[in-house]
């Protein structure tokens, strides 16, 4: 009897927040057009988060219904789906009025800890202010030599590992790039020698990070979407018990969390001692964290647990995001040999200018002058963004302006959308990146020339100013910290420069089709290959 009562109590505990959600359900946006609502339990979320290929459903919605739609969240809740440029910009520019979705915050807390990815509102502003000194122009300038050195080491490793007996081979470049970016975040960010490129999966951190999100989240059970909503209302101590469930994917996440926290402990122990002894780079992220541990100002102070959370947050934010975007850049360049050759000539010319002034390595000014390479990176971010969208909520009653007029179900044309406090919002970033009104013609094609020619679709301002979704934000409005645009672009440039100087890339033989995998991050996947495996085979020839 005791166990029956306990089971009933547990069921009520889980169902009570669902009941509350239903009672609070708003219908203020149901006049907007949208797709059929899907199952009551999960709504349209499977179409967004679990499609066979990322973006395929949302791009179809764009064609049929427009840029501002009414869709369904879990348990019948209304959700605003928006790809409108002015609307997205309004949400981003008033970010603390549109906080991260509660489900997102709970998931980040459980997996990464209470660092910059997790933080919201005033806490996010505090952490962002505290970390800002690690991303000044002076700090970025100091990172450049290290970025280049790590990329050079990786190129040598690839040559020794793969091309010792041949000059041409098909290589899964997705295997190598996460190792490179993991070394970069550890060395440039924390002054910590991980040597993932040399060790490969002998590095415990590299092993647990390898293919994590594709393996765990690709083709996930849709019931998990509903459970994430319920988890918001369950005490964290009970949510953490989920890691004890003996399912393969859950065990994989638990191992990742355990190893990253242990690795963060090792970094803190080693680096704290070095910094106390006056050693280490005073401009890197680790120095900022050490200073925060001794700060007298409560607004700038971090305790040890918070420092560990920042490191585990940045393992993900400074690692997978950059690796996947660089992988997509190589994919696009391998299918555009003329543009690839153009960049190679640009690199050669820039090297000559640097040599003439007596520099062995390129500087941040050199990187900034490479317009063809920069355009390739930006176009890659536009066409194949590392995340397809962002989940937000209205923090108060708001009116979101629209640049593209939207027709309602009754045929009325509107140029703004009132939303009530608590309204769920999906910022459809990938869809925005395909809008012809913003980007001009052929938005489904990789054309970096659009950034050189300034092609527009009629919107005012340059492409740089209007590229809200591709570059401004990754997972929660954290431009400048989590996916710091200047540092991430510099990192990608450094890797691509070394790769393109040493290798020529082309598609692999045979009919190999690459899909955009939906697994939290938009990783490449071979169609017909192993499901849940992020990979990008390319033919590489040593130059």
PDB file of C-alpha atoms in Angstrom, residues 240-483:
ATOM      1  CA  UNK A 240      19.600  14.797 -11.391  1.00  0.00           C
ATOM      2  CA  UNK A 241      18.367  11.329 -10.507  1.00  0.00           C
ATOM      3  CA  UNK A 242      17.519  10.994 -14.200  1.00  0.00           C
ATOM      4  CA  UNK A 243      21.228  10.401 -14.778  1.00  0.00           C
ATOM      5  CA  UNK A 244      20.824   7.121 -12.913  1.00  0.00           C
ATOM      6  CA  UNK A 245      18.421   5.757 -15.512  1.00  0.00           C
ATOM      7  CA  UNK A 246      20.259   2.852 -17.198  1.00  0.00           C
ATOM      8  CA  UNK A 247      19.631   3.966 -20.798  1.00  0.00           C
ATOM      9  CA  UNK A 248      22.582   4.230 -23.173  1.00  0.00           C
ATOM     10  CA  UNK A 249      21.974   7.873 -24.097  1.00  0.00           C
ATOM     11  CA  UNK A 250      21.480   8.928 -20.486  1.00  0.00           C
ATOM     12  CA  UNK A 251      24.653   7.127 -19.429  1.00  0.00           C
ATOM     13  CA  UNK A 252      26.506   8.896 -22.229  1.00  0.00           C
ATOM     14  CA  UNK A 253      25.395  12.311 -20.951  1.00  0.00           C
ATOM     15  CA  UNK A 254      26.248  11.383 -17.375  1.00  0.00           C
ATOM     16  CA  UNK A 255      29.752  10.310 -18.350  1.00  0.00           C
ATOM     17  CA  UNK A 256      30.271  13.558 -20.263  1.00  0.00           C
ATOM     18  CA  UNK A 257      29.171  15.621 -17.266  1.00  0.00           C
ATOM     19  CA  UNK A 258      31.358  13.618 -14.893  1.00  0.00           C
ATOM     20  CA  UNK A 259      34.499  13.835 -17.043  1.00  0.00           C
ATOM     21  CA  UNK A 260      34.144  17.531 -17.901  1.00  0.00           C
ATOM     22  CA  UNK A 261      33.738  18.389 -14.233  1.00  0.00           C
ATOM     23  CA  UNK A 262      36.782  16.307 -13.315  1.00  0.00           C
ATOM     24  CA  UNK A 263      38.806  17.930 -16.095  1.00  0.00           C
ATOM     25  CA  UNK A 264      37.667  21.363 -14.924  1.00  0.00           C
ATOM     26  CA  UNK A 265      38.849  20.473 -11.410  1.00  0.00           C
ATOM     27  CA  UNK A 266      42.288  19.542 -12.768  1.00  0.00           C
ATOM     28  CA  UNK A 267      42.506  22.806 -14.709  1.00  0.00           C
ATOM     29  CA  UNK A 268      41.522  24.892 -11.690  1.00  0.00           C
ATOM     30  CA  UNK A 269      43.962  23.093  -9.385  1.00  0.00           C
ATOM     31  CA  UNK A 270      46.866  23.490 -11.807  1.00  0.00           C
ATOM     32  CA  UNK A 271      46.122  27.004 -12.984  1.00  0.00           C
ATOM     33  CA  UNK A 272      45.268  28.456  -9.573  1.00  0.00           C
ATOM     34  CA  UNK A 273      48.735  27.483  -8.373  1.00  0.00           C
ATOM     35  CA  UNK A 274      50.394  28.960 -11.470  1.00  0.00           C
ATOM     36  CA  UNK A 275      48.493  32.239 -11.226  1.00  0.00           C
ATOM     37  CA  UNK A 276      49.229  32.570  -7.507  1.00  0.00           C
ATOM     38  CA  UNK A 277      52.922  32.131  -8.391  1.00  0.00           C
ATOM     39  CA  UNK A 278      52.591  34.927 -10.957  1.00  0.00           C
ATOM     40  CA  UNK A 279      52.741  32.660 -14.011  1.00  0.00           C
ATOM     41  CA  UNK A 280      50.327  32.233 -16.923  1.00  0.00           C
ATOM     42  CA  UNK A 281      48.791  34.627 -19.436  1.00  0.00           C
ATOM     43  CA  UNK A 282      47.211  37.559 -17.617  1.00  0.00           C
ATOM     44  CA  UNK A 283      44.743  38.150 -20.468  1.00  0.00           C
ATOM     45  CA  UNK A 284      43.201  34.702 -20.898  1.00  0.00           C
ATOM     46  CA  UNK A 285      39.885  33.449 -19.537  1.00  0.00           C
ATOM     47  CA  UNK A 286      41.512  31.544 -16.683  1.00  0.00           C
ATOM     48  CA  UNK A 287      43.147  34.701 -15.354  1.00  0.00           C
ATOM     49  CA  UNK A 288      39.763  36.408 -15.412  1.00  0.00           C
ATOM     50  CA  UNK A 289      38.269  33.541 -13.408  1.00  0.00           C
ATOM     51  CA  UNK A 290      41.123  33.589 -10.885  1.00  0.00           C
ATOM     52  CA  UNK A 291      40.677  37.333 -10.378  1.00  0.00           C
ATOM     53  CA  UNK A 292      36.951  36.786  -9.915  1.00  0.00           C
ATOM     54  CA  UNK A 293      37.647  34.270  -7.145  1.00  0.00           C
ATOM     55  CA  UNK A 294      39.385  36.972  -5.089  1.00  0.00           C
ATOM     56  CA  UNK A 295      37.253  39.966  -6.083  1.00  0.00           C
ATOM     57  CA  UNK A 296      35.881  42.076  -3.238  1.00  0.00           C
ATOM     58  CA  UNK A 297      32.975  43.345  -5.323  1.00  0.00           C
ATOM     59  CA  UNK A 298      30.121  40.801  -4.918  1.00  0.00           C
ATOM     60  CA  UNK A 299      29.011  41.626  -8.455  1.00  0.00           C
ATOM     61  CA  UNK A 300      32.312  40.356  -9.870  1.00  0.00           C
ATOM     62  CA  UNK A 301      33.041  37.508  -7.476  1.00  0.00           C
ATOM     63  CA  UNK A 302      32.877  33.792  -8.309  1.00  0.00           C
ATOM     64  CA  UNK A 303      33.250  30.900  -5.901  1.00  0.00           C
ATOM     65  CA  UNK A 304      35.025  27.675  -6.862  1.00  0.00           C
ATOM     66  CA  UNK A 305      31.834  25.937  -7.950  1.00  0.00           C
ATOM     67  CA  UNK A 306      30.975  28.840 -10.253  1.00  0.00           C
ATOM     68  CA  UNK A 307      34.478  28.814 -11.750  1.00  0.00           C
ATOM     69  CA  UNK A 308      34.140  25.113 -12.514  1.00  0.00           C
ATOM     70  CA  UNK A 309      30.784  25.810 -14.172  1.00  0.00           C
ATOM     71  CA  UNK A 310      32.336  28.493 -16.401  1.00  0.00           C
ATOM     72  CA  UNK A 311      34.968  26.032 -17.588  1.00  0.00           C
ATOM     73  CA  UNK A 312      32.479  23.259 -18.357  1.00  0.00           C
ATOM     74  CA  UNK A 313      30.252  25.793 -20.135  1.00  0.00           C
ATOM     75  CA  UNK A 314      33.153  26.956 -22.267  1.00  0.00           C
ATOM     76  CA  UNK A 315      34.253  23.411 -23.103  1.00  0.00           C
ATOM     77  CA  UNK A 316      31.050  23.197 -25.118  1.00  0.00           C
ATOM     78  CA  UNK A 317      30.659  26.800 -26.249  1.00  0.00           C
ATOM     79  CA  UNK A 318      34.249  27.191 -27.414  1.00  0.00           C
ATOM     80  CA  UNK A 319      34.649  23.720 -28.829  1.00  0.00           C
ATOM     81  CA  UNK A 320      31.778  22.060 -30.691  1.00  0.00           C
ATOM     82  CA  UNK A 321      30.324  25.246 -32.157  1.00  0.00           C
ATOM     83  CA  UNK A 322      33.568  26.326 -33.811  1.00  0.00           C
ATOM     84  CA  UNK A 323      34.519  22.801 -34.919  1.00  0.00           C
ATOM     85  CA  UNK A 324      31.209  22.199 -36.655  1.00  0.00           C
ATOM     86  CA  UNK A 325      31.161  25.579 -38.399  1.00  0.00           C
ATOM     87  CA  UNK A 326      34.723  25.021 -39.659  1.00  0.00           C
ATOM     88  CA  UNK A 327      33.702  21.552 -40.848  1.00  0.00           C
ATOM     89  CA  UNK A 328      30.833  23.055 -42.834  1.00  0.00           C
ATOM     90  CA  UNK A 329      33.225  25.650 -44.305  1.00  0.00           C
ATOM     91  CA  UNK A 330      35.467  22.852 -45.603  1.00  0.00           C
ATOM     92  CA  UNK A 331      32.401  21.072 -46.974  1.00  0.00           C
ATOM     93  CA  UNK A 332      31.356  24.142 -48.964  1.00  0.00           C
ATOM     94  CA  UNK A 333      34.901  24.879 -50.143  1.00  0.00           C
ATOM     95  CA  UNK A 334      35.366  21.278 -51.291  1.00  0.00           C
ATOM     96  CA  UNK A 335      32.398  21.769 -53.621  1.00  0.00           C
ATOM     97  CA  UNK A 336      33.555  25.182 -54.817  1.00  0.00           C
ATOM     98  CA  UNK A 337      37.119  24.634 -56.111  1.00  0.00           C
ATOM     99  CA  UNK A 338      37.378  28.023 -57.825  1.00  0.00           C
ATOM    100  CA  UNK A 339      36.598  29.893 -54.640  1.00  0.00           C
ATOM    101  CA  UNK A 340      38.907  27.573 -52.695  1.00  0.00           C
ATOM    102  CA  UNK A 341      41.733  28.492 -55.087  1.00  0.00           C
ATOM    103  CA  UNK A 342      40.868  32.179 -54.709  1.00  0.00           C
ATOM    104  CA  UNK A 343      41.306  31.976 -50.938  1.00  0.00           C
ATOM    105  CA  UNK A 344      44.573  30.091 -51.354  1.00  0.00           C
ATOM    106  CA  UNK A 345      45.930  32.907 -53.509  1.00  0.00           C
ATOM    107  CA  UNK A 346      44.715  35.433 -50.950  1.00  0.00           C
ATOM    108  CA  UNK A 347      46.571  33.586 -48.190  1.00  0.00           C
ATOM    109  CA  UNK A 348      49.737  33.520 -50.307  1.00  0.00           C
ATOM    110  CA  UNK A 349      49.518  37.267 -50.968  1.00  0.00           C
ATOM    111  CA  UNK A 350      48.892  38.022 -47.291  1.00  0.00           C
ATOM    112  CA  UNK A 351      51.871  35.880 -46.269  1.00  0.00           C
ATOM    113  CA  UNK A 352      54.026  37.862 -48.690  1.00  0.00           C
ATOM    114  CA  UNK A 353      52.939  41.159 -47.128  1.00  0.00           C
ATOM    115  CA  UNK A 354      53.694  39.808 -43.640  1.00  0.00           C
ATOM    116  CA  UNK A 355      57.128  38.533 -44.728  1.00  0.00           C
ATOM    117  CA  UNK A 356      57.950  41.890 -46.288  1.00  0.00           C
ATOM    118  CA  UNK A 357      57.475  43.623 -42.943  1.00  0.00           C
ATOM    119  CA  UNK A 358      59.491  40.885 -41.192  1.00  0.00           C
ATOM    120  CA  UNK A 359      56.689  38.839 -39.587  1.00  0.00           C
ATOM    121  CA  UNK A 360      56.748  35.035 -39.628  1.00  0.00           C
ATOM    122  CA  UNK A 361      53.143  34.812 -38.461  1.00  0.00           C
ATOM    123  CA  UNK A 362      50.005  36.606 -39.548  1.00  0.00           C
ATOM    124  CA  UNK A 363      48.497  39.258 -37.301  1.00  0.00           C
ATOM    125  CA  UNK A 364      44.918  40.157 -36.467  1.00  0.00           C
ATOM    126  CA  UNK A 365      45.173  42.935 -39.065  1.00  0.00           C
ATOM    127  CA  UNK A 366      46.192  40.376 -41.701  1.00  0.00           C
ATOM    128  CA  UNK A 367      43.241  38.183 -40.775  1.00  0.00           C
ATOM    129  CA  UNK A 368      40.883  41.123 -41.083  1.00  0.00           C
ATOM    130  CA  UNK A 369      42.238  42.009 -44.537  1.00  0.00           C
ATOM    131  CA  UNK A 370      41.420  38.588 -46.041  1.00  0.00           C
ATOM    132  CA  UNK A 371      38.052  39.461 -47.557  1.00  0.00           C
ATOM    133  CA  UNK A 372      37.526  36.219 -49.502  1.00  0.00           C
ATOM    134  CA  UNK A 373      38.191  34.026 -46.480  1.00  0.00           C
ATOM    135  CA  UNK A 374      36.001  36.204 -44.259  1.00  0.00           C
ATOM    136  CA  UNK A 375      33.176  36.071 -46.784  1.00  0.00           C
ATOM    137  CA  UNK A 376      33.440  32.263 -46.899  1.00  0.00           C
ATOM    138  CA  UNK A 377      33.181  32.017 -43.104  1.00  0.00           C
ATOM    139  CA  UNK A 378      30.214  34.380 -42.952  1.00  0.00           C
ATOM    140  CA  UNK A 379      28.370  32.612 -45.757  1.00  0.00           C
ATOM    141  CA  UNK A 380      28.947  29.293 -43.999  1.00  0.00           C
ATOM    142  CA  UNK A 381      27.439  30.720 -40.812  1.00  0.00           C
ATOM    143  CA  UNK A 382      24.459  31.929 -42.824  1.00  0.00           C
ATOM    144  CA  UNK A 383      23.697  28.768 -44.787  1.00  0.00           C
ATOM    145  CA  UNK A 384      24.673  26.147 -42.213  1.00  0.00           C
ATOM    146  CA  UNK A 385      24.353  27.779 -38.764  1.00  0.00           C
ATOM    147  CA  UNK A 386      25.452  25.687 -35.832  1.00  0.00           C
ATOM    148  CA  UNK A 387      21.987  25.929 -34.247  1.00  0.00           C
ATOM    149  CA  UNK A 388      18.691  26.214 -36.116  1.00  0.00           C
ATOM    150  CA  UNK A 389      16.914  28.430 -33.605  1.00  0.00           C
ATOM    151  CA  UNK A 390      16.545  29.696 -30.069  1.00  0.00           C
ATOM    152  CA  UNK A 391      13.792  29.178 -27.504  1.00  0.00           C
ATOM    153  CA  UNK A 392      12.692  32.249 -25.565  1.00  0.00           C
ATOM    154  CA  UNK A 393       9.735  33.422 -23.482  1.00  0.00           C
ATOM    155  CA  UNK A 394       8.110  36.824 -23.170  1.00  0.00           C
ATOM    156  CA  UNK A 395       9.163  38.194 -19.794  1.00  0.00           C
ATOM    157  CA  UNK A 396       6.332  40.722 -19.874  1.00  0.00           C
ATOM    158  CA  UNK A 397       3.525  41.823 -22.172  1.00  0.00           C
ATOM    159  CA  UNK A 398       5.193  43.025 -25.384  1.00  0.00           C
ATOM    160  CA  UNK A 399       4.466  44.108 -28.949  1.00  0.00           C
ATOM    161  CA  UNK A 400       6.953  42.658 -31.441  1.00  0.00           C
ATOM    162  CA  UNK A 401       7.350  44.735 -34.641  1.00  0.00           C
ATOM    163  CA  UNK A 402       7.570  43.035 -38.038  1.00  0.00           C
ATOM    164  CA  UNK A 403       9.497  44.013 -41.165  1.00  0.00           C
ATOM    165  CA  UNK A 404       7.588  41.600 -43.407  1.00  0.00           C
ATOM    166  CA  UNK A 405       3.783  42.047 -43.168  1.00  0.00           C
ATOM    167  CA  UNK A 406       2.017  38.859 -42.127  1.00  0.00           C
ATOM    168  CA  UNK A 407      -1.453  37.778 -43.246  1.00  0.00           C
ATOM    169  CA  UNK A 408      -3.650  36.418 -40.447  1.00  0.00           C
ATOM    170  CA  UNK A 409      -6.137  33.564 -40.721  1.00  0.00           C
ATOM    171  CA  UNK A 410      -8.872  36.067 -41.533  1.00  0.00           C
ATOM    172  CA  UNK A 411      -6.836  37.779 -44.253  1.00  0.00           C
ATOM    173  CA  UNK A 412      -5.885  40.849 -42.220  1.00  0.00           C
ATOM    174  CA  UNK A 413      -2.371  42.197 -42.835  1.00  0.00           C
ATOM    175  CA  UNK A 414      -0.442  42.963 -39.638  1.00  0.00           C
ATOM    176  CA  UNK A 415       2.931  44.610 -38.981  1.00  0.00           C
ATOM    177  CA  UNK A 416       3.286  43.766 -35.290  1.00  0.00           C
ATOM    178  CA  UNK A 417       2.371  40.951 -32.907  1.00  0.00           C
ATOM    179  CA  UNK A 418       1.258  41.535 -29.287  1.00  0.00           C
ATOM    180  CA  UNK A 419       2.420  38.751 -26.962  1.00  0.00           C
ATOM    181  CA  UNK A 420       1.519  38.183 -23.346  1.00  0.00           C
ATOM    182  CA  UNK A 421       3.929  37.463 -20.536  1.00  0.00           C
ATOM    183  CA  UNK A 422       4.925  33.810 -20.580  1.00  0.00           C
ATOM    184  CA  UNK A 423       4.310  33.292 -24.311  1.00  0.00           C
ATOM    185  CA  UNK A 424       6.698  30.693 -25.724  1.00  0.00           C
ATOM    186  CA  UNK A 425       8.764  31.929 -28.677  1.00  0.00           C
ATOM    187  CA  UNK A 426      10.848  30.045 -31.234  1.00  0.00           C
ATOM    188  CA  UNK A 427      13.351  32.252 -33.037  1.00  0.00           C
ATOM    189  CA  UNK A 428      13.687  30.492 -36.400  1.00  0.00           C
ATOM    190  CA  UNK A 429      17.271  31.512 -37.174  1.00  0.00           C
ATOM    191  CA  UNK A 430      17.981  29.052 -39.965  1.00  0.00           C
ATOM    192  CA  UNK A 431      14.773  30.058 -41.719  1.00  0.00           C
ATOM    193  CA  UNK A 432      15.642  33.737 -41.352  1.00  0.00           C
ATOM    194  CA  UNK A 433      18.980  32.987 -42.983  1.00  0.00           C
ATOM    195  CA  UNK A 434      17.144  31.818 -46.114  1.00  0.00           C
ATOM    196  CA  UNK A 435      14.852  34.851 -46.527  1.00  0.00           C
ATOM    197  CA  UNK A 436      15.223  36.346 -50.034  1.00  0.00           C
ATOM    198  CA  UNK A 437      13.888  39.636 -48.637  1.00  0.00           C
ATOM    199  CA  UNK A 438      17.069  39.852 -46.580  1.00  0.00           C
ATOM    200  CA  UNK A 439      19.715  37.908 -48.473  1.00  0.00           C
ATOM    201  CA  UNK A 440      18.737  38.298 -52.107  1.00  0.00           C
ATOM    202  CA  UNK A 441      18.399  35.480 -54.611  1.00  0.00           C
ATOM    203  CA  UNK A 442      19.611  31.884 -54.337  1.00  0.00           C
ATOM    204  CA  UNK A 443      19.460  31.789 -50.552  1.00  0.00           C
ATOM    205  CA  UNK A 444      19.678  27.982 -50.586  1.00  0.00           C
ATOM    206  CA  UNK A 445      23.064  28.163 -52.313  1.00  0.00           C
ATOM    207  CA  UNK A 446      26.509  28.890 -50.895  1.00  0.00           C
ATOM    208  CA  UNK A 447      27.539  32.189 -52.487  1.00  0.00           C
ATOM    209  CA  UNK A 448      30.110  34.064 -50.368  1.00  0.00           C
ATOM    210  CA  UNK A 449      30.179  36.719 -53.075  1.00  0.00           C
ATOM    211  CA  UNK A 450      26.994  38.134 -51.551  1.00  0.00           C
ATOM    212  CA  UNK A 451      29.156  39.555 -48.752  1.00  0.00           C
ATOM    213  CA  UNK A 452      31.621  40.999 -51.239  1.00  0.00           C
ATOM    214  CA  UNK A 453      29.030  42.480 -53.531  1.00  0.00           C
ATOM    215  CA  UNK A 454      26.670  43.574 -50.755  1.00  0.00           C
ATOM    216  CA  UNK A 455      23.711  41.829 -52.356  1.00  0.00           C
ATOM    217  CA  UNK A 456      20.501  42.627 -50.519  1.00  0.00           C
ATOM    218  CA  UNK A 457      16.890  41.658 -50.679  1.00  0.00           C
ATOM    219  CA  UNK A 458      15.478  45.116 -50.178  1.00  0.00           C
ATOM    220  CA  UNK A 459      16.121  45.558 -46.449  1.00  0.00           C
ATOM    221  CA  UNK A 460      17.974  48.665 -45.312  1.00  0.00           C
ATOM    222  CA  UNK A 461      21.531  48.400 -44.036  1.00  0.00           C
ATOM    223  CA  UNK A 462      24.496  46.234 -44.906  1.00  0.00           C
ATOM    224  CA  UNK A 463      24.525  42.465 -44.733  1.00  0.00           C
ATOM    225  CA  UNK A 464      26.789  42.746 -41.698  1.00  0.00           C
ATOM    226  CA  UNK A 465      24.162  44.789 -39.848  1.00  0.00           C
ATOM    227  CA  UNK A 466      21.347  42.474 -40.860  1.00  0.00           C
ATOM    228  CA  UNK A 467      23.000  39.138 -40.182  1.00  0.00           C
ATOM    229  CA  UNK A 468      21.263  38.847 -36.827  1.00  0.00           C
ATOM    230  CA  UNK A 469      20.635  35.131 -36.829  1.00  0.00           C
ATOM    231  CA  UNK A 470      23.780  33.721 -38.345  1.00  0.00           C
ATOM    232  CA  UNK A 471      26.360  35.564 -36.310  1.00  0.00           C
ATOM    233  CA  UNK A 472      24.764  37.389 -33.430  1.00  0.00           C
ATOM    234  CA  UNK A 473      23.652  34.592 -31.225  1.00  0.00           C
ATOM    235  CA  UNK A 474      24.227  30.997 -30.328  1.00  0.00           C
ATOM    236  CA  UNK A 475      22.161  29.428 -27.576  1.00  0.00           C
ATOM    237  CA  UNK A 476      20.848  32.287 -25.597  1.00  0.00           C
ATOM    238  CA  UNK A 477      21.969  35.731 -26.667  1.00  0.00           C
ATOM    239  CA  UNK A 478      25.548  35.385 -25.585  1.00  0.00           C
ATOM    240  CA  UNK A 479      27.393  37.254 -28.327  1.00  0.00           C
ATOM    241  CA  UNK A 480      30.673  38.452 -26.891  1.00  0.00           C
ATOM    242  CA  UNK A 481      31.066  35.554 -24.495  1.00  0.00           C
ATOM    243  CA  UNK A 482      29.736  32.092 -25.290  1.00  0.00           C
ATOM    244  CA  UNK A 483      30.099  32.299 -29.042  1.00  0.00           C
TER     245      UNK A 483
END
